[in-house]
Coordinates of N, CA, C and O and ligand atoms in Angstrom, one line a residue:
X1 N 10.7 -15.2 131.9 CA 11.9 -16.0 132.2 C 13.1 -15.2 132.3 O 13.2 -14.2 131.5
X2 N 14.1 -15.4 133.0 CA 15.0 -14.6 132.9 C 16.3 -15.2 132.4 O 16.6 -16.4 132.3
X3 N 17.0 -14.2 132.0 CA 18.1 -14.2 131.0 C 19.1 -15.3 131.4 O 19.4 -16.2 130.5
X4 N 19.7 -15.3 132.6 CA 20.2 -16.3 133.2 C 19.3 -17.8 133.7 O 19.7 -18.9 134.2
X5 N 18.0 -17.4 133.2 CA 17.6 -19.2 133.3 C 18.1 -20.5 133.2 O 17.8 -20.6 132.0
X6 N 18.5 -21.4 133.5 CA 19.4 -22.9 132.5 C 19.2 -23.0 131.4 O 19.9 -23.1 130.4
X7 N 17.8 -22.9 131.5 CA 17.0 -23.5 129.9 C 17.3 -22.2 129.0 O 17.4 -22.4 127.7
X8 N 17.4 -21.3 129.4 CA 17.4 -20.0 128.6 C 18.9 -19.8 128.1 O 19.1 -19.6 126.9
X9 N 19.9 -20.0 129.0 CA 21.7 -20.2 128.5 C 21.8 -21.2 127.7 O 21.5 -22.4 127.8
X10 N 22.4 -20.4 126.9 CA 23.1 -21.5 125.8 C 24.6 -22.6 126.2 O 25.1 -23.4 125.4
X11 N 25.0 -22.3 127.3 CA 26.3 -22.8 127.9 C 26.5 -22.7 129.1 O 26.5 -21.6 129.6
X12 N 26.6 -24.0 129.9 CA 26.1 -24.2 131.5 C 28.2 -24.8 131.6 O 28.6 -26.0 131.4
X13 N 28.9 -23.9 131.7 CA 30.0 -24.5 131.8 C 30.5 -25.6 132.6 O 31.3 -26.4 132.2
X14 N 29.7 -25.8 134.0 CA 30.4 -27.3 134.5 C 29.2 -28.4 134.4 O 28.8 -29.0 135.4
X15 N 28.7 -28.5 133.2 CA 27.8 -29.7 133.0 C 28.3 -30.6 131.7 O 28.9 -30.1 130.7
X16 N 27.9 -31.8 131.8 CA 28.8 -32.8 131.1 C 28.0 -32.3 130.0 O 27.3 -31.3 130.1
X17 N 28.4 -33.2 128.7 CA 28.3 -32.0 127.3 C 26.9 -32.8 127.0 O 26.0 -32.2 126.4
X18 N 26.8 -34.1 127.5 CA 25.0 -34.6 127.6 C 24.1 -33.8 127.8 O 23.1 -33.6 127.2
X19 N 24.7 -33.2 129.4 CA 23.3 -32.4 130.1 C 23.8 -31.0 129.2 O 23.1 -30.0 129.3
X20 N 24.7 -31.0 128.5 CA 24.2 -29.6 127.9 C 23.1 -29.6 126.4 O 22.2 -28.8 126.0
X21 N 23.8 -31.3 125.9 CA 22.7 -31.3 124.9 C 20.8 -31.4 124.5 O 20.0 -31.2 123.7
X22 N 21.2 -31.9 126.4 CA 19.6 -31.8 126.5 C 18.8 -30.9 126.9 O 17.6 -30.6 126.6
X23 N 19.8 -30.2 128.0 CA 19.6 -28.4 128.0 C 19.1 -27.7 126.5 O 18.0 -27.0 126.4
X24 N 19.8 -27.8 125.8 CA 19.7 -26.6 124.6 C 18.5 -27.4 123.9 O 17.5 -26.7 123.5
X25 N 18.4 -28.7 123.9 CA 17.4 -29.6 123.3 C 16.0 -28.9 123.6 O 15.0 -29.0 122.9
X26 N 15.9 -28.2 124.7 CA 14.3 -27.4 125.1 C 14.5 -26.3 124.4 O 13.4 -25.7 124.6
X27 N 15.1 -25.8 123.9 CA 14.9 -24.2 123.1 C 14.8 -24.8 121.5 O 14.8 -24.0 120.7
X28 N 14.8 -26.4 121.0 CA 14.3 -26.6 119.8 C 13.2 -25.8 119.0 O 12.0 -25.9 119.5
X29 N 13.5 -25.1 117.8 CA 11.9 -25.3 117.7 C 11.7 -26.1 116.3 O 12.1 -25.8 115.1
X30 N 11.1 -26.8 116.7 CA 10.4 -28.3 115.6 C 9.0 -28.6 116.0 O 8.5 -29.6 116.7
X31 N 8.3 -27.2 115.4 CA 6.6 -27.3 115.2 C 6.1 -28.3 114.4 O 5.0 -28.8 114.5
X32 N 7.1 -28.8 113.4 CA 6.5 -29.4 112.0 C 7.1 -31.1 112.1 O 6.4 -31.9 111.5
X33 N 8.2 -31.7 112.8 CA 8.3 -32.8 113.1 C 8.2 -33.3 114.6 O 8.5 -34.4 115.1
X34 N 7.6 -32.1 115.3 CA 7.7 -32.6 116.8 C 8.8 -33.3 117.3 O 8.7 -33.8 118.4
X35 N 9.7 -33.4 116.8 CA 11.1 -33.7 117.2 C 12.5 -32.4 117.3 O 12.9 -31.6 116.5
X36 N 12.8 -32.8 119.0 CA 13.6 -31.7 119.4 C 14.5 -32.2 118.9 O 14.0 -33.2 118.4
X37 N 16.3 -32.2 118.6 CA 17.0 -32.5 118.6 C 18.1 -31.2 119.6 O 17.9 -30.0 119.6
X38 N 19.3 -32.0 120.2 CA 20.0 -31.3 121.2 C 21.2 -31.2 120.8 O 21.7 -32.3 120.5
X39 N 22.0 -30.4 120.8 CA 23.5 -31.0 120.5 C 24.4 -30.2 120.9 O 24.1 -29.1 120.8
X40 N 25.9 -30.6 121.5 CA 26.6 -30.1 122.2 C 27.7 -30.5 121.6 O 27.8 -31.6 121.2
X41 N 29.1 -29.4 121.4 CA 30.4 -30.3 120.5 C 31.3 -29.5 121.6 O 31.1 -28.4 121.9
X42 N 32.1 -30.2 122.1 CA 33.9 -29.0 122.7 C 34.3 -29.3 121.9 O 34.4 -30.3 121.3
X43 N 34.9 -27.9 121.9 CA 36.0 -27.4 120.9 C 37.4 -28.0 121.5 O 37.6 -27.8 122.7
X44 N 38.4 -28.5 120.8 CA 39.7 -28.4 120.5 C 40.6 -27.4 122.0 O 41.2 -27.8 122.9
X45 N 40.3 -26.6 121.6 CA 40.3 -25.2 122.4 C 39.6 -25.2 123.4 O 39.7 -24.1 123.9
X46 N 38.6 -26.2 124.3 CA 38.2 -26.3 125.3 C 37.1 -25.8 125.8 O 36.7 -25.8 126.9
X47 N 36.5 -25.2 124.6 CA 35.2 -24.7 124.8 C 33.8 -25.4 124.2 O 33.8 -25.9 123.0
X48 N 33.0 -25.3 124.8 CA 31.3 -25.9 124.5 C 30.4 -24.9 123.6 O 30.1 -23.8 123.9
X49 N 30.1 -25.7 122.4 CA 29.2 -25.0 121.9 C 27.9 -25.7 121.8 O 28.0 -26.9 121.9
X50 N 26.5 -24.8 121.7 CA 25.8 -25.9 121.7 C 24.5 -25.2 120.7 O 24.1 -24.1 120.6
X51 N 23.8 -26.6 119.9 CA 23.1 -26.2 118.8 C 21.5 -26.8 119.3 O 21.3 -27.4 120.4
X52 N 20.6 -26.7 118.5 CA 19.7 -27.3 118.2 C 18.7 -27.3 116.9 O 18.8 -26.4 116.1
X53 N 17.7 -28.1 116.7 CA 17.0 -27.7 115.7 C 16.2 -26.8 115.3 O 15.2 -26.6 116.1
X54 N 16.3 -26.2 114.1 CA 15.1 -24.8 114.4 C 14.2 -25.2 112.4 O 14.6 -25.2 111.3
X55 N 13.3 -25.3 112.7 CA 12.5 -26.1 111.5 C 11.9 -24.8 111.0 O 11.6 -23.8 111.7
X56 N 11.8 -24.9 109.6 CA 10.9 -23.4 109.2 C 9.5 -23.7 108.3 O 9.8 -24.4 107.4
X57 N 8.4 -23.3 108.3 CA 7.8 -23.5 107.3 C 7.6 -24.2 105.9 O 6.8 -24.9 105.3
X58 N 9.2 -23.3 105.5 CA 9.2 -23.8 103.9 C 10.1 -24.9 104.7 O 10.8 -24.5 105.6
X59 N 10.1 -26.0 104.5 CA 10.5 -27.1 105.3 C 12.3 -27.3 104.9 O 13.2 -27.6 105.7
X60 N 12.2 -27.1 103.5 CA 13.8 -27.5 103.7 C 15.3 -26.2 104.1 O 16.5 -26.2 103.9
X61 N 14.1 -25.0 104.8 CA 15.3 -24.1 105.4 C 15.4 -24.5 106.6 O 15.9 -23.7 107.4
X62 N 15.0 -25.6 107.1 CA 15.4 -26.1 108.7 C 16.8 -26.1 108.4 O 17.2 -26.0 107.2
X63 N 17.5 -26.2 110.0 CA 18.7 -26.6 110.1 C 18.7 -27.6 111.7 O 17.8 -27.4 112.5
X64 N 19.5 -28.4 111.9 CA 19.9 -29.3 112.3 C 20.7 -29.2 113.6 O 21.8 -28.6 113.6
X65 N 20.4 -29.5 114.3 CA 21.1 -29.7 115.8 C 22.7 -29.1 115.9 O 23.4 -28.2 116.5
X66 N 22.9 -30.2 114.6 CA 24.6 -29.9 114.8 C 24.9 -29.0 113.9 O 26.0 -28.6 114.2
X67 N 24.6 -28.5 113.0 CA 24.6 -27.6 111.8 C 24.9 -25.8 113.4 O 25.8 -25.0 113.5
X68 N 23.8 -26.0 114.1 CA 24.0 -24.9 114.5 C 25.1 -24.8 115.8 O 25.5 -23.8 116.3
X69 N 25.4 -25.7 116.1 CA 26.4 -25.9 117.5 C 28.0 -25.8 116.6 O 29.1 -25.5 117.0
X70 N 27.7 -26.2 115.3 CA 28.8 -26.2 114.6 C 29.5 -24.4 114.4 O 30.5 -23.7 114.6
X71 N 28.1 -24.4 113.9 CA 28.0 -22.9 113.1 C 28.5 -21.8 114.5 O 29.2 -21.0 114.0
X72 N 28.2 -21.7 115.8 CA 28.6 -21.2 116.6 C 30.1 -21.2 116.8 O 30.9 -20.3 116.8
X73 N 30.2 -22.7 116.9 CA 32.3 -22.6 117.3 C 32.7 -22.3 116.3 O 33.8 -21.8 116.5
X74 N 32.4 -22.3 115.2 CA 33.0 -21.5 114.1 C 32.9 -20.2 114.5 O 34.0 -19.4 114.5
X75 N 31.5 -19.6 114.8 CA 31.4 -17.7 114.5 C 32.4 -17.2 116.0 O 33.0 -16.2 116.0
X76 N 32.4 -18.1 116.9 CA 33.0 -18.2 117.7 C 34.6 -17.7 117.9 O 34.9 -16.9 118.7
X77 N 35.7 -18.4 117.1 CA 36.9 -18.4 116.4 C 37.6 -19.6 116.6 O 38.8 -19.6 116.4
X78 N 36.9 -20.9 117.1 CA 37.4 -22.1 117.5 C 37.1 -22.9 116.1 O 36.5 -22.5 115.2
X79 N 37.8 -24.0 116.3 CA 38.4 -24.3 114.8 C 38.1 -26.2 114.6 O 37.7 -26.9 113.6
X80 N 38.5 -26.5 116.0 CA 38.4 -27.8 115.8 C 37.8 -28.9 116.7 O 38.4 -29.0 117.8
X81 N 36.9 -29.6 116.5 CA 36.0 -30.7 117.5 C 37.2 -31.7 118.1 O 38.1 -32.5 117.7
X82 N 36.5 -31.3 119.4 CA 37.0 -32.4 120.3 C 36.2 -33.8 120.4 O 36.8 -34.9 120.1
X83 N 35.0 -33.6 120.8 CA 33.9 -34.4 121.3 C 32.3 -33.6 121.1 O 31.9 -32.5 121.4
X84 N 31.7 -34.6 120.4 CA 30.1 -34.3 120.4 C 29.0 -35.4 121.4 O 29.1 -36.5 121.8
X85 N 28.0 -34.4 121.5 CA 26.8 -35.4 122.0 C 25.7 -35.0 121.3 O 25.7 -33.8 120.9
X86 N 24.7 -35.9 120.9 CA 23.6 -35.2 120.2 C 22.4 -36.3 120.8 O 22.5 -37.5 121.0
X87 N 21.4 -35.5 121.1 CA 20.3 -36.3 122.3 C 18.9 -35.6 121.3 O 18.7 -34.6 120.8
X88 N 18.1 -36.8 121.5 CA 16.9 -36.0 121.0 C 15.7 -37.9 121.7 O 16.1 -39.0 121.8
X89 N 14.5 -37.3 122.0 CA 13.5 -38.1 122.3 C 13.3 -39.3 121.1 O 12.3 -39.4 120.4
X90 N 14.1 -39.9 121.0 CA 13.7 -41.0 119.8 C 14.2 -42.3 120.5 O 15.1 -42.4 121.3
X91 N 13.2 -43.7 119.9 CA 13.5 -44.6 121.0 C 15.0 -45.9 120.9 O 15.2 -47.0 121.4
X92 N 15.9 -44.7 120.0 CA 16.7 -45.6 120.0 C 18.3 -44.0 120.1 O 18.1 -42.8 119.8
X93 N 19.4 -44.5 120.5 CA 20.2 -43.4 120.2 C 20.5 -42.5 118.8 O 21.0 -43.0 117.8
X94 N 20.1 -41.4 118.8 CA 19.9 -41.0 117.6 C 20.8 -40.1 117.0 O 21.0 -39.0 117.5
X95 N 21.5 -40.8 115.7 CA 22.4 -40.5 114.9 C 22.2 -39.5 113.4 O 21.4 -39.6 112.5
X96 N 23.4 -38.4 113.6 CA 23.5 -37.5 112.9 C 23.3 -38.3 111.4 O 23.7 -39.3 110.9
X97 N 22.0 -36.8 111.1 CA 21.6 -37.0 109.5 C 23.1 -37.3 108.4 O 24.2 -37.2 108.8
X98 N 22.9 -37.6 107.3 CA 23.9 -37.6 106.2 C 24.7 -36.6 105.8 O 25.9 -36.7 105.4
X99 N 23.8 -35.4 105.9 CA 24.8 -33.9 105.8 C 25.4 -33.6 106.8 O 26.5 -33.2 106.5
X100 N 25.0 -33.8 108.6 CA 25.4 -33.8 109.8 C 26.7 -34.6 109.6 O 27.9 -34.2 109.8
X101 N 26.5 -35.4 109.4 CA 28.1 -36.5 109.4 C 29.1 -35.5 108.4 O 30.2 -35.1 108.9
X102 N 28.6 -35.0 107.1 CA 29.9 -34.3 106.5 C 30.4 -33.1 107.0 O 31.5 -32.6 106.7
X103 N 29.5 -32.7 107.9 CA 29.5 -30.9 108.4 C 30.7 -31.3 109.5 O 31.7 -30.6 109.6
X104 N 30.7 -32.6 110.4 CA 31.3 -32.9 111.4 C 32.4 -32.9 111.1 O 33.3 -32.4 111.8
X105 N 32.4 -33.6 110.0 CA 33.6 -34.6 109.5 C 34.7 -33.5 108.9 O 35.9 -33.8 108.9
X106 N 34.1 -32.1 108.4 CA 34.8 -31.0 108.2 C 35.8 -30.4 109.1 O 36.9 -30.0 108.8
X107 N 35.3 -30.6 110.4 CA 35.9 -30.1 111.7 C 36.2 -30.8 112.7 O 36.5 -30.2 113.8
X108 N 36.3 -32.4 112.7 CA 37.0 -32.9 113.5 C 37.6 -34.6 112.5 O 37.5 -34.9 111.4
X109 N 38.3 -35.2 113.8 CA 39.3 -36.1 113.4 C 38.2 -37.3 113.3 O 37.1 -37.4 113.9
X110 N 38.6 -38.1 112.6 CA 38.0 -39.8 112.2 C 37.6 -40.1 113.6 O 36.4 -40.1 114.1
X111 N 39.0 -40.4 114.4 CA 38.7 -41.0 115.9 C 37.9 -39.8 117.3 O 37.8 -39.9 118.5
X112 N 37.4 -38.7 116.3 CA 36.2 -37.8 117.5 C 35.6 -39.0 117.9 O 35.4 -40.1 117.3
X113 N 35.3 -38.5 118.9 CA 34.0 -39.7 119.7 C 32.9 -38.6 119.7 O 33.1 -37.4 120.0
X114 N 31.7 -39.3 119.2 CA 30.3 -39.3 119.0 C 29.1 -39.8 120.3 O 28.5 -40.9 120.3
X115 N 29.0 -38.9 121.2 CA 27.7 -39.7 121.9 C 26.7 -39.7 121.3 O 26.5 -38.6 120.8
X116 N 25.6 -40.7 121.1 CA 24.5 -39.9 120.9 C 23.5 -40.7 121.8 O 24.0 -41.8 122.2
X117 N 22.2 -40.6 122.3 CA 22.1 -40.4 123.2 C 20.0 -40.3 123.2 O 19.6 -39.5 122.4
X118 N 19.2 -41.0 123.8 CA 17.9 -40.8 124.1 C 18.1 -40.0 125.4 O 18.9 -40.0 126.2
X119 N 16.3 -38.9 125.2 CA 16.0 -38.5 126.3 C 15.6 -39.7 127.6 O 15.4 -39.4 128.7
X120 N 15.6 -40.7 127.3 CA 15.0 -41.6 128.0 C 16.7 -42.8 129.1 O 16.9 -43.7 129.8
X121 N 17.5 -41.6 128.4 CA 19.1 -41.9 128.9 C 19.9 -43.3 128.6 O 20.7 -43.9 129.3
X122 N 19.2 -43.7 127.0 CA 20.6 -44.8 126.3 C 21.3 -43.9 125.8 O 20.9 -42.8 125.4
X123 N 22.2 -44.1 125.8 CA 23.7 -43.4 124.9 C 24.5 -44.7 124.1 O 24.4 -45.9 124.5
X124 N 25.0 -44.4 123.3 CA 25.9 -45.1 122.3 C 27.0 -44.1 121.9 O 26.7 -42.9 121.6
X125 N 28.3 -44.5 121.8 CA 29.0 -43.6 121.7 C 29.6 -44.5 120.4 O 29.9 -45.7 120.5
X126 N 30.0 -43.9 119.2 CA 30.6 -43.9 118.6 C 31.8 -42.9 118.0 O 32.2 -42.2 118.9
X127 N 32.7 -42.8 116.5 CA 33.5 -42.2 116.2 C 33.1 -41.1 115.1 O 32.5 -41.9 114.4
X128 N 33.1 -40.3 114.6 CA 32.7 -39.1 113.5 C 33.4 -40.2 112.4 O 32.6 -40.4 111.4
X129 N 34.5 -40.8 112.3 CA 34.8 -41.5 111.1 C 34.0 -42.6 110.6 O 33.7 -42.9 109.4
X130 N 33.7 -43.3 111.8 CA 32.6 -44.7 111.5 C 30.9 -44.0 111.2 O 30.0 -44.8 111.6
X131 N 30.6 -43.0 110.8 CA 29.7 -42.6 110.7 C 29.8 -42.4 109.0 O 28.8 -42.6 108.3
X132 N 30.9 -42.0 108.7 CA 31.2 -41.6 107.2 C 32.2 -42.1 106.6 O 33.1 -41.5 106.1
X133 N 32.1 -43.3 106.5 CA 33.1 -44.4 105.4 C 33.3 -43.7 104.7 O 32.3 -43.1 104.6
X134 N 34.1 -43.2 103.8 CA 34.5 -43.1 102.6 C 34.1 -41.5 102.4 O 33.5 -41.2 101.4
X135 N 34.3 -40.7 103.2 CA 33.8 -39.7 103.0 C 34.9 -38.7 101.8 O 36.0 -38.9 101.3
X136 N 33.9 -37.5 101.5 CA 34.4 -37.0 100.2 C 35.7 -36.0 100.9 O 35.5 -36.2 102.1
X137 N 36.7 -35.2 100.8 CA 37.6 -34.9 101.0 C 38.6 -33.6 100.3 O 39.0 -33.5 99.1
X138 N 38.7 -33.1 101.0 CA 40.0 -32.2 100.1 C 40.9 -33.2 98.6 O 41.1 -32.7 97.5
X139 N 41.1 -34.3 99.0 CA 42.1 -34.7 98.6 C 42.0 -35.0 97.5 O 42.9 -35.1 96.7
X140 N 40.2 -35.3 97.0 CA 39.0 -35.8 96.3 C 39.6 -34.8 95.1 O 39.6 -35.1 93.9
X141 N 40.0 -33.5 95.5 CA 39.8 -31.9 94.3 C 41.2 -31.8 94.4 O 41.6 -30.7 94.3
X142 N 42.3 -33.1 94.5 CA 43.4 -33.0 93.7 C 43.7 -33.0 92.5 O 43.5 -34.1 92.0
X143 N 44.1 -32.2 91.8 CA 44.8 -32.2 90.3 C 45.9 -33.6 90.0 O 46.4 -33.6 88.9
Ligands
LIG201 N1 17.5 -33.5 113.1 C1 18.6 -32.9 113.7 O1 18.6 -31.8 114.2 N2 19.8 -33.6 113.7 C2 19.9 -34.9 113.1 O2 21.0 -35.4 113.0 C3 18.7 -35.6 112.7 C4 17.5 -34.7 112.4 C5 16.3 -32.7 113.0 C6 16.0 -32.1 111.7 C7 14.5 -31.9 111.8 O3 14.2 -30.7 112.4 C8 14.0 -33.0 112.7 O4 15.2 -33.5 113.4 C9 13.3 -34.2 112.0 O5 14.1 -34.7 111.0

Protein backbone atom coordinates (compact mmCIF):
# COMPACT_ATOMS: atom_id res chain seq x y z
CA UNK A 1 0.00 0.00 0.00
CA UNK A 2 1.42 3.21 -0.42
CA UNK A 3 2.32 5.97 1.78
CA UNK A 4 -0.13 8.36 0.36
CA UNK A 5 -3.08 5.85 0.46
CA UNK A 6 -6.44 7.55 2.15
CA UNK A 7 -6.70 4.84 4.49
CA UNK A 8 -2.94 4.99 5.14
CA UNK A 9 -2.97 9.18 5.85
CA UNK A 10 -3.72 10.13 9.04
CA UNK A 11 -5.24 13.69 7.72
CA UNK A 12 -7.30 14.07 4.43
CA UNK A 13 -7.51 17.99 4.80
CA UNK A 14 -10.75 18.76 2.77
CA UNK A 15 -12.94 15.97 4.35
CA UNK A 16 -15.57 16.73 6.89
CA UNK A 17 -14.09 15.66 10.32
CA UNK A 18 -16.80 12.49 10.07
CA UNK A 19 -15.20 11.13 7.00
CA UNK A 20 -11.97 11.64 8.67
CA UNK A 21 -13.12 9.73 11.69
CA UNK A 22 -14.10 6.95 9.76
CA UNK A 23 -10.98 7.05 7.69
CA UNK A 24 -8.58 6.63 10.63
CA UNK A 25 -11.38 4.18 12.10
CA UNK A 26 -9.71 1.43 9.48
CA UNK A 27 -6.19 1.69 10.85
CA UNK A 28 -7.88 0.61 14.48
CA UNK A 29 -6.29 -2.12 15.92
CA UNK A 30 -8.96 -3.94 18.28
CA UNK A 31 -8.04 -7.76 17.86
CA UNK A 32 -9.52 -8.28 21.39
CA UNK A 33 -12.98 -6.32 21.20
CA UNK A 34 -13.43 -6.32 17.54
CA UNK A 35 -14.52 -2.94 17.88
CA UNK A 36 -12.84 -0.10 15.76
CA UNK A 37 -13.38 3.14 17.19
CA UNK A 38 -12.58 6.46 14.87
CA UNK A 39 -11.97 9.81 16.04
CA UNK A 40 -11.31 13.13 14.72
CA UNK A 41 -11.02 16.61 16.89
CA UNK A 42 -10.06 20.41 15.07
CA UNK A 43 -8.06 22.20 16.83
CA UNK A 44 -8.76 25.82 17.99
CA UNK A 45 -5.98 26.61 15.57
CA UNK A 46 -7.69 25.00 12.73
CA UNK A 47 -6.18 22.01 12.39
CA UNK A 48 -7.47 18.09 12.32
CA UNK A 49 -6.13 15.56 14.35
CA UNK A 50 -7.09 12.17 14.20
CA UNK A 51 -6.99 9.14 16.72
CA UNK A 52 -8.05 5.62 16.96
CA UNK A 53 -8.11 2.60 19.01
CA UNK A 54 -5.07 0.47 19.43
CA UNK A 55 -5.94 -2.48 22.11
CA UNK A 56 -2.92 -4.52 23.57
CA UNK A 57 -2.73 -7.83 24.96
CA UNK A 58 -2.35 -6.97 28.55
CA UNK A 59 -5.82 -5.42 28.07
CA UNK A 60 -5.77 -2.42 30.19
CA UNK A 61 -2.68 -0.76 28.11
CA UNK A 62 -5.27 -0.11 25.23
CA UNK A 63 -5.88 3.42 24.57
CA UNK A 64 -8.93 4.92 23.08
CA UNK A 65 -9.88 6.71 19.95
CA UNK A 66 -9.82 9.97 21.46
CA UNK A 67 -6.92 9.47 23.91
CA UNK A 68 -4.86 9.27 20.71
CA UNK A 69 -6.35 12.20 18.38
CA UNK A 70 -5.96 14.07 21.68
CA UNK A 71 -2.44 13.07 22.28
CA UNK A 72 -1.39 14.12 18.63
CA UNK A 73 -2.77 17.88 18.80
CA UNK A 74 -1.10 18.09 21.80
CA UNK A 75 2.53 16.50 20.42
CA UNK A 76 1.53 18.59 17.72
CA UNK A 77 1.72 22.24 19.61
CA UNK A 78 -2.08 23.03 19.31
CA UNK A 79 -3.69 23.53 22.55
CA UNK A 80 -7.41 23.80 22.20
CA UNK A 81 -10.57 21.71 20.80
CA UNK A 82 -12.79 23.08 18.57
CA UNK A 83 -15.02 20.26 17.49
CA UNK A 84 -14.90 16.38 17.81
CA UNK A 85 -16.41 13.34 15.87
CA UNK A 86 -16.05 9.87 17.11
CA UNK A 87 -17.65 6.98 14.82
CA UNK A 88 -17.25 3.39 15.48
CA UNK A 89 -19.69 0.28 14.15
CA UNK A 90 -22.08 0.14 17.19
CA UNK A 91 -25.77 0.16 16.65
CA UNK A 92 -26.50 3.18 18.31
CA UNK A 93 -24.18 6.65 18.16
CA UNK A 94 -21.39 5.92 20.28
CA UNK A 95 -20.30 7.98 23.13
CA UNK A 96 -16.92 8.66 24.64
CA UNK A 97 -15.86 6.31 27.55
CA UNK A 98 -15.73 8.04 31.20
CA UNK A 99 -12.01 8.82 31.00
CA UNK A 100 -12.64 10.06 27.20
CA UNK A 101 -15.06 12.71 28.56
CA UNK A 102 -12.35 13.94 31.20
CA UNK A 103 -9.37 13.88 28.67
CA UNK A 104 -11.80 16.15 26.44
CA UNK A 105 -13.06 18.12 28.94
CA UNK A 106 -9.16 19.06 29.70
CA UNK A 107 -8.90 20.69 26.23
CA UNK A 108 -11.94 22.03 25.20
CA UNK A 109 -14.99 24.37 26.25
CA UNK A 110 -18.46 22.89 27.98
CA UNK A 111 -20.30 24.17 24.76
CA UNK A 112 -17.62 21.96 22.16
CA UNK A 113 -19.97 20.15 20.04
CA UNK A 114 -19.60 16.34 20.15
CA UNK A 115 -20.62 14.26 17.03
CA UNK A 116 -20.78 10.91 17.47
CA UNK A 117 -21.79 8.91 15.03
CA UNK A 118 -22.50 4.93 13.60
CA UNK A 119 -20.71 3.35 10.74
CA UNK A 120 -24.16 2.68 9.51
CA UNK A 121 -24.49 6.87 9.32
CA UNK A 122 -26.76 8.01 12.62
CA UNK A 123 -25.01 10.81 14.21
CA UNK A 124 -26.07 12.56 17.37
CA UNK A 125 -24.39 15.53 18.09
CA UNK A 126 -24.04 16.62 21.46
CA UNK A 127 -21.78 19.12 23.87
CA UNK A 128 -18.20 17.93 25.75
CA UNK A 129 -20.02 19.60 28.88
CA UNK A 130 -23.39 17.53 28.83
CA UNK A 131 -21.30 14.52 28.70
CA UNK A 132 -19.56 15.48 32.13
CA UNK A 133 -21.84 17.07 34.71
CA UNK A 134 -20.01 17.99 37.42
CA UNK A 135 -16.83 17.35 36.23
CA UNK A 136 -13.62 17.43 38.48
CA UNK A 137 -11.55 20.75 37.79
CA UNK A 138 -8.65 22.92 38.56
CA UNK A 139 -10.74 24.80 40.85
CA UNK A 140 -11.46 21.40 42.80
CA UNK A 141 -7.25 21.82 44.05
CA UNK A 142 -8.10 25.28 45.44
CA UNK A 143 -6.62 26.13 48.76
N1 LIG B 1 -13.23 2.75 22.81
C1 LIG B 1 -12.76 3.92 22.28
O1 LIG B 1 -11.76 3.94 21.54
N2 LIG B 1 -13.42 5.07 22.59
C2 LIG B 1 -14.52 5.12 23.37
O2 LIG B 1 -14.93 6.20 23.75
C3 LIG B 1 -15.23 3.88 23.71
C4 LIG B 1 -14.36 2.68 23.72
C5 LIG B 1 -12.52 1.52 22.49
C6 LIG B 1 -11.69 0.99 23.63
C7 LIG B 1 -11.61 -0.48 23.26
O3 LIG B 1 -10.50 -0.65 22.38
C8 LIG B 1 -12.89 -0.76 22.51
O4 LIG B 1 -13.42 0.51 22.15
C9 LIG B 1 -13.92 -1.53 23.30
O5 LIG B 1 -14.14 -0.93 24.53
Amino acid sequence: MRADDPVRRAVMPDATLIDQATQVRLNAHAPYSNFKVGCAIRSVEGNVYVGCNVENVAYPEGTCAEAGAIAAMIAAGDTRIAEVAVIAGSPAPVPPCGGCRQKLAEFADGDTPITMATTQGATQVTQVGALLPGQFTAAHMAE
